[in-house]
CSV table of C-alpha atoms in Angstrom, one decimal:
chain,number,residue,atom,x,y,z
B,1064,MET,CA,43.0,-8.9,55.1
B,1065,ALA,CA,40.9,-8.0,58.2
B,1066,PHE,CA,37.6,-9.7,58.8
B,1067,GLN,CA,34.6,-7.4,58.7
B,1068,LEU,CA,31.2,-8.0,60.4
B,1069,PRO,CA,28.2,-7.7,58.1
B,1070,PHE,CA,26.8,-5.1,60.5
B,1071,ARG,CA,28.1,-2.5,63.0
B,1072,PHE,CA,26.7,-2.1,66.5
B,1073,GLY,CA,25.0,1.2,67.0
B,1074,ALA,CA,24.9,2.0,63.3
B,1075,LYS,CA,21.7,2.3,61.3
B,1076,SER,CA,21.2,-0.1,58.4
B,1077,ALA,CA,21.8,1.4,55.0
B,1078,GLU,CA,19.1,-0.8,53.5
B,1079,SER,CA,16.5,1.2,51.6
B,1080,PRO,CA,12.7,0.9,52.2
B,1081,LEU,CA,12.3,-0.8,48.8
B,1082,GLU,CA,15.1,-3.4,49.6
B,1083,SER,CA,13.5,-4.0,53.0
B,1084,ARG,CA,10.1,-4.7,51.4
B,1085,ALA,CA,11.7,-7.0,48.8
B,1086,ARG,CA,13.5,-8.9,51.5
B,1087,GLN,CA,10.3,-9.3,53.5
B,1088,SER,CA,8.3,-10.5,50.5
B,1089,LYS,CA,10.7,-13.3,49.9
B,1090,MET,CA,9.9,-14.7,53.4
B,1091,MET,CA,6.3,-15.3,52.3
B,1092,GLU,CA,6.5,-16.8,48.8
B,1093,TYR,CA,3.9,-19.4,49.8
B,1094,ASP,CA,1.0,-19.6,52.2
B,1095,GLN,CA,2.8,-20.9,55.4
B,1096,PRO,CA,-0.3,-20.9,57.6
B,1097,LEU,CA,-2.1,-23.2,55.0
B,1098,VAL,CA,0.8,-25.6,55.1
B,1099,TRP,CA,0.8,-25.7,58.9
B,1100,VAL,CA,-2.9,-26.2,59.2
B,1101,THR,CA,-2.8,-29.0,56.7
B,1102,LEU,CA,0.1,-30.7,58.6
B,1103,LEU,CA,-1.7,-30.2,61.9
B,1104,LEU,CA,-4.9,-31.9,60.6
B,1105,MET,CA,-2.9,-34.8,59.2
B,1106,LEU,CA,-0.8,-35.4,62.3
B,1107,PHE,CA,-3.8,-35.0,64.6
B,1108,GLY,CA,-5.7,-37.5,62.3
B,1109,MET,CA,-2.8,-39.9,62.6
B,1110,VAL,CA,-2.9,-39.8,66.5
B,1111,MET,CA,-6.7,-40.3,66.4
B,1112,VAL,CA,-6.4,-43.2,63.8
B,1113,TYR,CA,-4.0,-44.9,66.2
B,1114,SER,CA,-6.4,-44.4,69.1
B,1115,ALA,CA,-9.4,-45.6,67.1
B,1116,SER,CA,-7.6,-48.7,65.7
B,1117,ILE,CA,-5.6,-49.8,68.7
B,1118,SER,CA,-8.1,-52.5,69.7
B,1119,LEU,CA,-8.9,-53.8,66.1
B,1120,PRO,CA,-6.4,-56.7,66.2
B,1121,ASP,CA,-8.4,-58.2,69.0
B,1122,SER,CA,-11.2,-58.8,66.5
B,1123,PRO,CA,-11.2,-62.0,64.3
B,1124,LYS,CA,-11.7,-59.8,61.3
B,1125,PHE,CA,-8.3,-58.1,61.9
B,1126,ALA,CA,-6.5,-60.9,63.7
B,1127,ALA,CA,-3.9,-61.0,60.9
B,1128,TYR,CA,-2.6,-57.7,62.2
B,1129,ALA,CA,-2.0,-58.9,65.7
B,1130,ARG,CA,1.7,-59.5,65.1
B,1131,TRP,CA,2.1,-55.7,64.5
B,1132,GLN,CA,1.3,-55.2,68.2
B,1133,ASN,CA,-1.5,-52.7,67.6
B,1134,VAL,CA,0.6,-50.3,65.6
B,1135,TYR,CA,-0.3,-51.6,62.1
B,1136,PHE,CA,-2.7,-48.8,61.2
B,1137,LEU,CA,-0.5,-46.2,62.8
B,1138,GLN,CA,2.5,-47.2,60.7
B,1139,ARG,CA,0.5,-47.4,57.5
B,1140,GLN,CA,-1.0,-43.9,58.2
B,1141,ALA,CA,2.4,-42.5,58.8
B,1142,MET,CA,3.6,-44.0,55.5
B,1143,PHE,CA,0.6,-42.6,53.7
B,1144,ILE,CA,1.3,-39.1,55.1
B,1145,ALA,CA,5.0,-39.4,54.0
B,1146,VAL,CA,3.9,-40.4,50.5
B,1147,SER,CA,1.4,-37.6,50.5
B,1148,LEU,CA,3.9,-34.9,51.4
B,1149,ILE,CA,6.3,-36.2,48.6
B,1150,ALA,CA,3.4,-36.2,46.1
B,1151,GLY,CA,2.4,-32.7,47.3
B,1152,LEU,CA,5.9,-31.3,46.8
B,1153,PHE,CA,6.0,-32.8,43.3
B,1154,VAL,CA,2.6,-31.4,42.3
B,1155,PHE,CA,3.5,-28.0,43.8
B,1156,ARG,CA,6.3,-27.6,41.2
B,1157,ILE,CA,3.8,-28.0,38.2
B,1158,ARG,CA,2.7,-24.8,36.7
B,1159,VAL,CA,-1.0,-24.1,36.8
B,1160,ALA,CA,-1.0,-23.5,33.0
B,1161,ASP,CA,0.4,-27.1,32.5
B,1162,LEU,CA,-2.3,-28.5,34.8
B,1163,GLN,CA,-4.9,-26.8,32.6
B,1164,LYS,CA,-3.4,-28.3,29.4
B,1165,ALA,CA,-3.4,-31.7,31.0
B,1166,ALA,CA,-6.9,-31.6,32.5
B,1167,PRO,CA,-8.8,-33.3,29.6
B,1168,TYR,CA,-6.2,-36.1,29.4
B,1169,LEU,CA,-6.2,-36.6,33.1
B,1170,PHE,CA,-10.0,-36.9,33.0
B,1171,ILE,CA,-9.9,-39.5,30.2
B,1172,GLY,CA,-7.2,-41.4,32.1
B,1173,THR,CA,-9.2,-41.5,35.3
B,1174,LEU,CA,-12.3,-42.7,33.4
B,1175,VAL,CA,-10.2,-45.6,32.2
B,1176,LEU,CA,-9.2,-46.4,35.8
B,1177,LEU,CA,-12.9,-46.3,36.8
B,1178,VAL,CA,-13.7,-48.8,34.0
B,1179,LEU,CA,-10.8,-51.1,35.1
B,1180,VAL,CA,-12.1,-51.2,38.7
B,1181,LEU,CA,-15.3,-52.9,37.4
B,1182,ILE,CA,-13.5,-55.7,35.6
B,1183,PRO,CA,-13.4,-58.9,37.6
B,1184,GLY,CA,-9.9,-60.0,38.5
B,1185,ILE,CA,-8.6,-56.4,38.2
B,1186,GLY,CA,-10.9,-54.5,40.6
B,1187,VAL,CA,-10.6,-55.4,44.3
B,1188,VAL,CA,-13.7,-56.0,46.3
B,1189,VAL,CA,-13.7,-54.7,49.9
B,1190,ASN,CA,-16.9,-54.8,52.1
B,1191,GLY,CA,-19.0,-55.6,49.1
B,1192,GLY,CA,-17.8,-52.6,47.0
B,1193,ARG,CA,-15.6,-52.9,43.9
B,1194,ARG,CA,-13.8,-49.6,44.3
B,1195,TRP,CA,-10.1,-50.4,44.4
B,1196,LEU,CA,-7.1,-51.3,42.2
B,1197,SER,CA,-4.4,-53.3,43.8
B,1198,LEU,CA,-0.8,-52.0,43.6
B,1199,LYS,CA,0.4,-54.8,46.0
B,1200,VAL,CA,1.8,-52.3,48.6
B,1201,PHE,CA,-1.6,-50.6,48.9
B,1202,ASN,CA,-4.9,-50.3,47.0
B,1203,VAL,CA,-5.7,-47.3,44.9
B,1204,GLN,CA,-9.2,-45.8,44.8
B,1205,PRO,CA,-9.8,-44.1,41.4
B,1206,SER,CA,-13.0,-42.4,42.7
B,1207,GLU,CA,-10.8,-40.4,45.0
B,1208,LEU,CA,-8.5,-39.4,42.1
B,1209,MET,CA,-11.6,-38.4,40.1
B,1210,LYS,CA,-12.5,-35.7,42.7
B,1211,VAL,CA,-9.4,-33.6,42.1
B,1212,VAL,CA,-9.5,-34.4,38.3
B,1213,ALA,CA,-13.1,-33.3,38.2
B,1214,VAL,CA,-12.1,-29.9,39.7
B,1215,LEU,CA,-9.4,-29.4,37.0
B,1216,TYR,CA,-11.6,-30.6,34.2
B,1217,ALA,CA,-14.7,-28.5,35.2
B,1218,ALA,CA,-12.5,-25.4,35.6
B,1219,ASP,CA,-10.9,-25.9,32.2
B,1220,TYR,CA,-14.2,-26.7,30.6
B,1221,THR,CA,-15.8,-23.5,32.0
B,1222,VAL,CA,-12.9,-21.4,30.8
B,1223,ARG,CA,-13.0,-22.9,27.3
B,1224,LYS,CA,-16.8,-22.7,27.0
B,1225,GLN,CA,-17.2,-19.3,28.7
B,1226,GLN,CA,-19.1,-17.8,25.7
B,1227,TYR,CA,-21.6,-20.7,25.8
B,1228,MET,CA,-22.3,-20.8,29.5
B,1229,HIS,CA,-25.8,-19.3,28.9
B,1230,LYS,CA,-26.7,-22.0,26.4
B,1231,LEU,CA,-28.0,-25.4,27.3
B,1232,THR,CA,-26.7,-27.5,24.4
B,1233,LYS,CA,-23.3,-26.0,23.9
B,1234,GLY,CA,-22.7,-24.9,27.5
B,1235,PHE,CA,-24.1,-27.4,30.0
B,1236,MET,CA,-25.0,-30.6,28.1
B,1237,PRO,CA,-21.4,-31.7,27.2
B,1238,MET,CA,-20.4,-31.3,30.8
B,1239,ALA,CA,-23.5,-33.1,32.1
B,1240,ALA,CA,-22.8,-36.0,29.8
B,1241,ALA,CA,-19.2,-36.3,31.0
B,1242,ILE,CA,-20.2,-36.2,34.7
B,1243,GLY,CA,-23.2,-38.5,34.0
B,1244,PHE,CA,-20.8,-41.1,32.6
B,1245,VAL,CA,-18.7,-40.8,35.7
B,1246,GLY,CA,-21.8,-41.2,37.8
B,1247,LEU,CA,-22.8,-44.4,36.0
B,1248,LEU,CA,-19.4,-45.9,36.6
B,1249,LEU,CA,-19.4,-44.9,40.3
B,1250,LEU,CA,-22.9,-46.3,40.8
B,1251,LEU,CA,-21.8,-49.6,39.4
B,1252,GLU,CA,-19.1,-49.9,42.1
B,1253,PRO,CA,-21.3,-48.7,44.0
B,1254,ASP,CA,-20.1,-45.3,45.4
B,1255,LEU,CA,-23.0,-42.9,45.7
B,1256,GLY,CA,-21.1,-40.7,48.1
B,1257,ALA,CA,-18.2,-40.0,45.7
B,1258,PHE,CA,-20.7,-39.4,42.9
B,1259,GLY,CA,-22.5,-36.8,45.1
B,1260,VAL,CA,-19.3,-35.0,45.9
B,1261,ILE,CA,-18.2,-34.9,42.2
B,1262,VAL,CA,-21.6,-33.6,41.1
B,1263,CYS,CA,-21.4,-30.8,43.7
B,1264,ILE,CA,-17.9,-29.9,42.5
B,1265,ALA,CA,-19.0,-29.7,38.8
B,1266,MET,CA,-22.2,-27.8,39.6
B,1267,GLY,CA,-20.4,-25.4,41.9
B,1268,ILE,CA,-17.7,-24.6,39.4
B,1269,LEU,CA,-20.3,-24.1,36.6
B,1270,PHE,CA,-22.3,-21.8,38.8
B,1271,LEU,CA,-19.2,-19.8,39.7
B,1272,GLY,CA,-18.3,-19.7,36.0
B,1273,GLY,CA,-21.5,-18.0,35.1
B,1274,ILE,CA,-24.0,-20.6,34.0
B,1275,ASN,CA,-27.5,-19.4,33.3
B,1276,ALA,CA,-29.3,-19.2,36.7
B,1277,ILE,CA,-32.6,-20.6,35.3
B,1278,TRP,CA,-30.8,-23.6,33.8
B,1279,PHE,CA,-28.8,-24.1,37.1
B,1280,GLY,CA,-32.0,-24.1,39.2
B,1281,GLY,CA,-33.7,-26.6,36.8
B,1282,ILE,CA,-30.7,-28.8,36.7
B,1283,GLY,CA,-30.4,-28.8,40.5
B,1284,ALA,CA,-34.1,-30.0,40.7
B,1285,VAL,CA,-33.4,-32.8,38.2
B,1286,LEU,CA,-30.3,-33.9,40.2
B,1287,VAL,CA,-32.3,-34.0,43.4
B,1288,THR,CA,-34.9,-36.1,41.6
B,1289,ILE,CA,-32.2,-38.5,40.3
B,1290,PHE,CA,-30.7,-39.0,43.8
B,1291,VAL,CA,-34.1,-39.5,45.4
B,1292,SER,CA,-35.0,-42.0,42.7
B,1293,ILE,CA,-31.7,-43.9,43.2
B,1294,ILE,CA,-32.5,-44.2,46.9
B,1295,ALA,CA,-36.1,-45.1,46.3
B,1296,LEU,CA,-35.3,-47.9,43.8
B,1297,SER,CA,-32.5,-49.4,45.9
B,1298,LYS,CA,-33.9,-51.5,48.8
B,1299,PHE,CA,-30.6,-51.3,50.7
B,1300,ARG,CA,-30.4,-47.5,50.4
B,1301,ARG,CA,-34.1,-47.1,51.1
B,1302,GLU,CA,-33.9,-49.2,54.3
B,1303,ARG,CA,-30.8,-47.2,55.4
B,1304,TYR,CA,-32.6,-43.9,54.8
B,1305,PHE,CA,-35.7,-44.9,56.9
B,1306,ALA,CA,-33.4,-46.2,59.6
B,1307,TYR,CA,-31.7,-42.8,59.7
B,1308,LEU,CA,-35.1,-41.2,60.2
B,1309,ASN,CA,-35.8,-43.3,63.3
B,1310,PRO,CA,-32.4,-44.8,64.5
B,1311,TRP,CA,-33.5,-45.6,68.0
B,1312,GLU,CA,-36.3,-48.0,67.0
B,1313,GLU,CA,-35.1,-51.4,68.2
B,1314,ASP,CA,-34.8,-53.1,64.8
B,1315,ASN,CA,-33.1,-50.1,63.3
B,1316,ALA,CA,-30.6,-49.7,66.2
B,1317,LEU,CA,-29.6,-53.4,65.8
B,1318,ASN,CA,-29.3,-53.3,62.0
B,1319,LYS,CA,-29.2,-50.4,59.5
B,1320,ALA,CA,-28.8,-47.7,62.1
B,1321,TYR,CA,-26.3,-49.6,64.2
B,1322,GLN,CA,-23.3,-47.3,63.3
B,1323,LEU,CA,-25.3,-44.2,63.7
B,1324,THR,CA,-26.6,-45.0,67.2
B,1325,HIS,CA,-23.2,-45.9,68.4
B,1326,SER,CA,-21.7,-42.8,66.9
B,1327,LEU,CA,-24.3,-40.7,68.8
B,1328,ILE,CA,-23.6,-42.6,72.0
B,1329,ALA,CA,-19.9,-41.7,71.5
B,1330,PHE,CA,-20.7,-38.0,71.2
B,1331,GLY,CA,-23.0,-38.2,74.2
B,1332,ARG,CA,-20.2,-39.8,76.3
B,1333,GLY,CA,-17.7,-37.2,75.3
B,1334,GLU,CA,-19.8,-34.2,76.5
B,1335,ILE,CA,-17.8,-31.0,76.6
B,1336,PHE,CA,-14.2,-32.0,77.1
B,1337,GLY,CA,-14.3,-35.8,76.4
B,1338,VAL,CA,-13.3,-38.8,78.4
B,1339,GLY,CA,-9.6,-38.3,77.6
B,1340,LEU,CA,-7.3,-39.4,74.7
B,1341,GLY,CA,-7.4,-43.1,74.4
B,1342,GLY,CA,-10.4,-43.5,76.7
B,1343,SER,CA,-13.1,-44.3,74.1
B,1344,VAL,CA,-15.3,-47.3,74.8
B,1345,GLU,CA,-17.2,-47.2,71.4
B,1346,LYS,CA,-13.9,-47.9,69.5
B,1347,LEU,CA,-13.8,-51.3,71.4
B,1348,HIS,CA,-15.6,-53.1,68.6
B,1349,TYR,CA,-18.9,-51.3,69.2
B,1350,LEU,CA,-18.5,-48.7,66.4
B,1351,PRO,CA,-17.6,-50.2,63.0
B,1352,GLU,CA,-15.1,-48.3,60.9
B,1353,ALA,CA,-14.1,-46.1,63.8
B,1354,HIS,CA,-10.7,-45.3,62.2
B,1355,THR,CA,-12.2,-44.4,58.8
B,1356,ASP,CA,-15.7,-43.1,58.3
B,1357,PHE,CA,-16.5,-42.5,62.0
B,1358,LEU,CA,-13.2,-41.0,63.2
B,1359,LEU,CA,-15.0,-37.8,64.2
B,1360,ALA,CA,-17.2,-39.8,66.7
B,1361,VAL,CA,-14.0,-41.1,68.4
B,1362,ILE,CA,-12.7,-37.5,68.5
B,1363,GLY,CA,-16.0,-36.4,70.0
B,1364,GLU,CA,-15.9,-39.2,72.7
B,1365,GLU,CA,-12.3,-38.7,73.7
B,1366,LEU,CA,-11.9,-34.9,73.3
B,1367,GLY,CA,-15.5,-33.8,73.6
B,1368,LEU,CA,-17.3,-30.9,72.0
B,1369,ALA,CA,-14.1,-28.8,72.4
B,1370,GLY,CA,-12.1,-31.2,70.2
B,1371,VAL,CA,-14.8,-31.4,67.5
B,1372,LEU,CA,-15.1,-27.6,67.4
B,1373,VAL,CA,-11.3,-27.3,66.9
B,1374,VAL,CA,-11.5,-29.7,63.9
B,1375,ILE,CA,-14.5,-27.8,62.4
B,1376,ALA,CA,-12.6,-24.5,62.8
B,1377,LEU,CA,-9.5,-25.8,61.1
B,1378,PHE,CA,-11.5,-27.1,58.1
B,1379,TYR,CA,-13.5,-23.9,57.9
B,1380,TRP,CA,-10.2,-22.0,57.7
B,1381,ILE,CA,-8.9,-24.1,54.9
B,1382,ILE,CA,-12.2,-23.8,52.9
B,1383,LYS,CA,-12.3,-20.0,53.5
B,1384,ARG,CA,-8.7,-19.7,52.4
B,1385,ALA,CA,-9.4,-21.7,49.2
B,1386,PHE,CA,-12.1,-19.2,48.2
B,1387,ASP,CA,-9.9,-16.2,49.1
B,1388,ILE,CA,-7.1,-17.6,46.9
B,1389,GLY,CA,-9.6,-18.2,44.1
B,1390,ARG,CA,-11.1,-14.7,44.3
B,1391,GLN,CA,-7.6,-13.3,44.3
B,1392,ALA,CA,-6.7,-15.3,41.2
B,1393,ILE,CA,-9.8,-14.2,39.3
B,1394,ALA,CA,-9.0,-10.5,40.2
B,1395,ILE,CA,-5.7,-10.8,38.3
B,1396,ASP,CA,-7.4,-12.5,35.3
B,1397,GLN,CA,-6.3,-16.0,36.2
B,1398,THR,CA,-9.8,-17.5,35.7
B,1399,PHE,CA,-8.8,-21.2,35.5
B,1400,ALA,CA,-6.7,-20.9,38.6
B,1401,GLY,CA,-9.5,-19.1,40.4
B,1402,LEU,CA,-12.1,-21.6,39.6
B,1403,THR,CA,-9.8,-24.5,40.5
B,1404,ALA,CA,-9.0,-22.9,43.9
B,1405,LYS,CA,-12.7,-22.5,44.6
B,1406,GLY,CA,-13.4,-26.0,43.3
B,1407,ILE,CA,-10.9,-27.4,45.8
B,1408,GLY,CA,-12.7,-25.4,48.5
B,1409,ILE,CA,-16.1,-26.9,47.4
B,1410,TRP,CA,-14.6,-30.4,47.3
B,1411,ILE,CA,-13.1,-30.3,50.8
B,1412,GLY,CA,-16.1,-28.4,52.2
B,1413,VAL,CA,-18.8,-30.8,50.8
B,1414,GLN,CA,-16.9,-34.0,51.8
B,1415,THR,CA,-16.2,-32.6,55.3
B,1416,PHE,CA,-19.8,-31.6,55.7
B,1417,ILE,CA,-21.2,-35.0,54.6
B,1418,ASN,CA,-18.8,-36.9,56.9
B,1419,MET,CA,-19.5,-34.7,59.9
B,1420,GLY,CA,-23.3,-34.8,59.1
B,1421,VAL,CA,-23.3,-38.6,59.0
B,1422,ASN,CA,-21.3,-38.8,62.3
B,1423,LEU,CA,-23.7,-36.4,64.0
B,1424,GLY,CA,-26.9,-38.0,62.6
B,1425,LEU,CA,-27.7,-35.0,60.4
B,1426,LEU,CA,-27.4,-37.0,57.2
B,1427,PRO,CA,-28.0,-40.7,56.3
B,1428,THR,CA,-25.0,-43.0,56.7
B,1429,LYS,CA,-22.7,-42.7,53.7
B,1430,GLY,CA,-19.2,-44.1,53.3
B,1431,LEU,CA,-17.1,-40.9,53.0
B,1432,THR,CA,-14.0,-40.3,54.9
B,1433,LEU,CA,-13.0,-37.1,56.8
B,1434,PRO,CA,-10.4,-35.4,54.5
B,1435,LEU,CA,-6.8,-35.4,55.6
B,1436,MET,CA,-7.6,-37.2,58.9
B,1437,SER,CA,-9.3,-40.6,58.3
B,1438,TYR,CA,-7.3,-43.7,57.7
B,1439,GLY,CA,-6.6,-44.5,54.0
B,1440,GLY,CA,-3.9,-44.1,51.5
B,1441,THR,CA,-5.6,-42.8,48.4
B,1442,GLY,CA,-7.8,-40.3,50.2
B,1443,VAL,CA,-4.9,-38.7,52.1
B,1444,VAL,CA,-2.6,-38.6,49.1
B,1445,ILE,CA,-5.3,-37.0,46.9
B,1446,ASN,CA,-6.3,-34.5,49.5
B,1447,CYS,CA,-2.6,-33.4,49.7
B,1448,ILE,CA,-2.4,-33.2,46.0
B,1449,GLY,CA,-5.5,-30.9,45.9
B,1450,LEU,CA,-4.0,-28.6,48.6
B,1451,ALA,CA,-0.7,-28.6,46.8
B,1452,ILE,CA,-2.5,-27.3,43.7
B,1453,LEU,CA,-4.1,-24.7,45.9
B,1454,LEU,CA,-0.7,-23.6,47.3
B,1455,ARG,CA,0.7,-23.4,43.7
B,1456,ILE,CA,-2.2,-21.1,42.7
B,1457,ASP,CA,-1.5,-18.9,45.7
B,1458,TYR,CA,2.3,-18.9,44.9
B,1459,GLU,CA,1.6,-17.8,41.3
B,1460,ASN,CA,-0.8,-15.1,42.5
B,1461,ARG,CA,1.9,-13.7,44.7
B,1462,VAL,CA,4.5,-13.8,41.9
B,1463,LEU,CA,2.2,-12.0,39.4
B,1464,MET,CA,1.1,-9.4,42.0
B,1465,ARG,CA,4.8,-8.6,42.5
B,1466,GLY,CA,5.2,-8.1,38.8
B,1467,GLY,CA,7.1,-11.3,38.3
B,1468,ARG,CA,6.9,-13.8,35.5
B,1469,LEU,CA,6.0,-17.5,35.8
């Protein structure tokens, strides 16, 4: 039997226009640009974590890591990224409808973890905060898990209570009680930053879900009052806030505003194009937590304004894409999926804004990492899970718009 080529030179393809469109549609069953931007941010973050942490073993605080020859944090971050990608692939295979069914149970389970954190002997204390549970290999931070769970729970609640969204007692109060209990547990850790992000997620989804505008405005005013009261009644937070208002005053610069002033010095040294990758001086034990909360300052010093603008542009693209996917889902009557996608956009956007604002001196110092980029296992894994859910929503949108079935 003679061998036949699948095509003939000089001959036109017999493929019909419908077959051609079907073949092309299979090439984009998921949002490839979103995947590549996410990978780019994680890998760029890994490089900057290595740069920011390379001198840490010289400090007595991190002397135990000296035997790793300055690559301890690089290896750990690479491991976290690998675990994140595996977790993301697993979550991507879960149907959005199944996530909606599981949302209340995930919320209750995460509340249990937040309670366990506060029990002496179970919760791990790091830098004065009891925020972690030890799994031997690495510590898990339930407050990070609560961010993505809060997105799912708030979206599910809004869909279930849609007819009551204009009523205070049946529409808002149950959700407020749930988030208030979460806030109480987080303040006991304490973790005011995570509480602020979760409140923004819940309020944002409720607003998008159609909550009464008058109630929303009043509730917003109450929340501002609560946060101001928390700061005013806490001596530590109050001192940090006043130091933020005048960081260059000598006593503030040497104490509460120490991180902020050195972060600003780092940005000042970087100017437009930076001092070069690896050339940061502030990471040499001047700027505390340079590989976690203040990674952007190291980027600003080494890569300058140009590097910072690239990071901002990549995060802006992810957030805009999340809202586009959410709007698309709502347009095809997938309300839960749409609110979840927009909730993920709110979560990433708020946390990124707070971290960048703190680094740039626009906001008081608060311990929130830069999503996808800062060193940390739980944060990177949960960020990837959130974006995997976003990819799943986009995938299901594409299937439904083509007339397929889930």
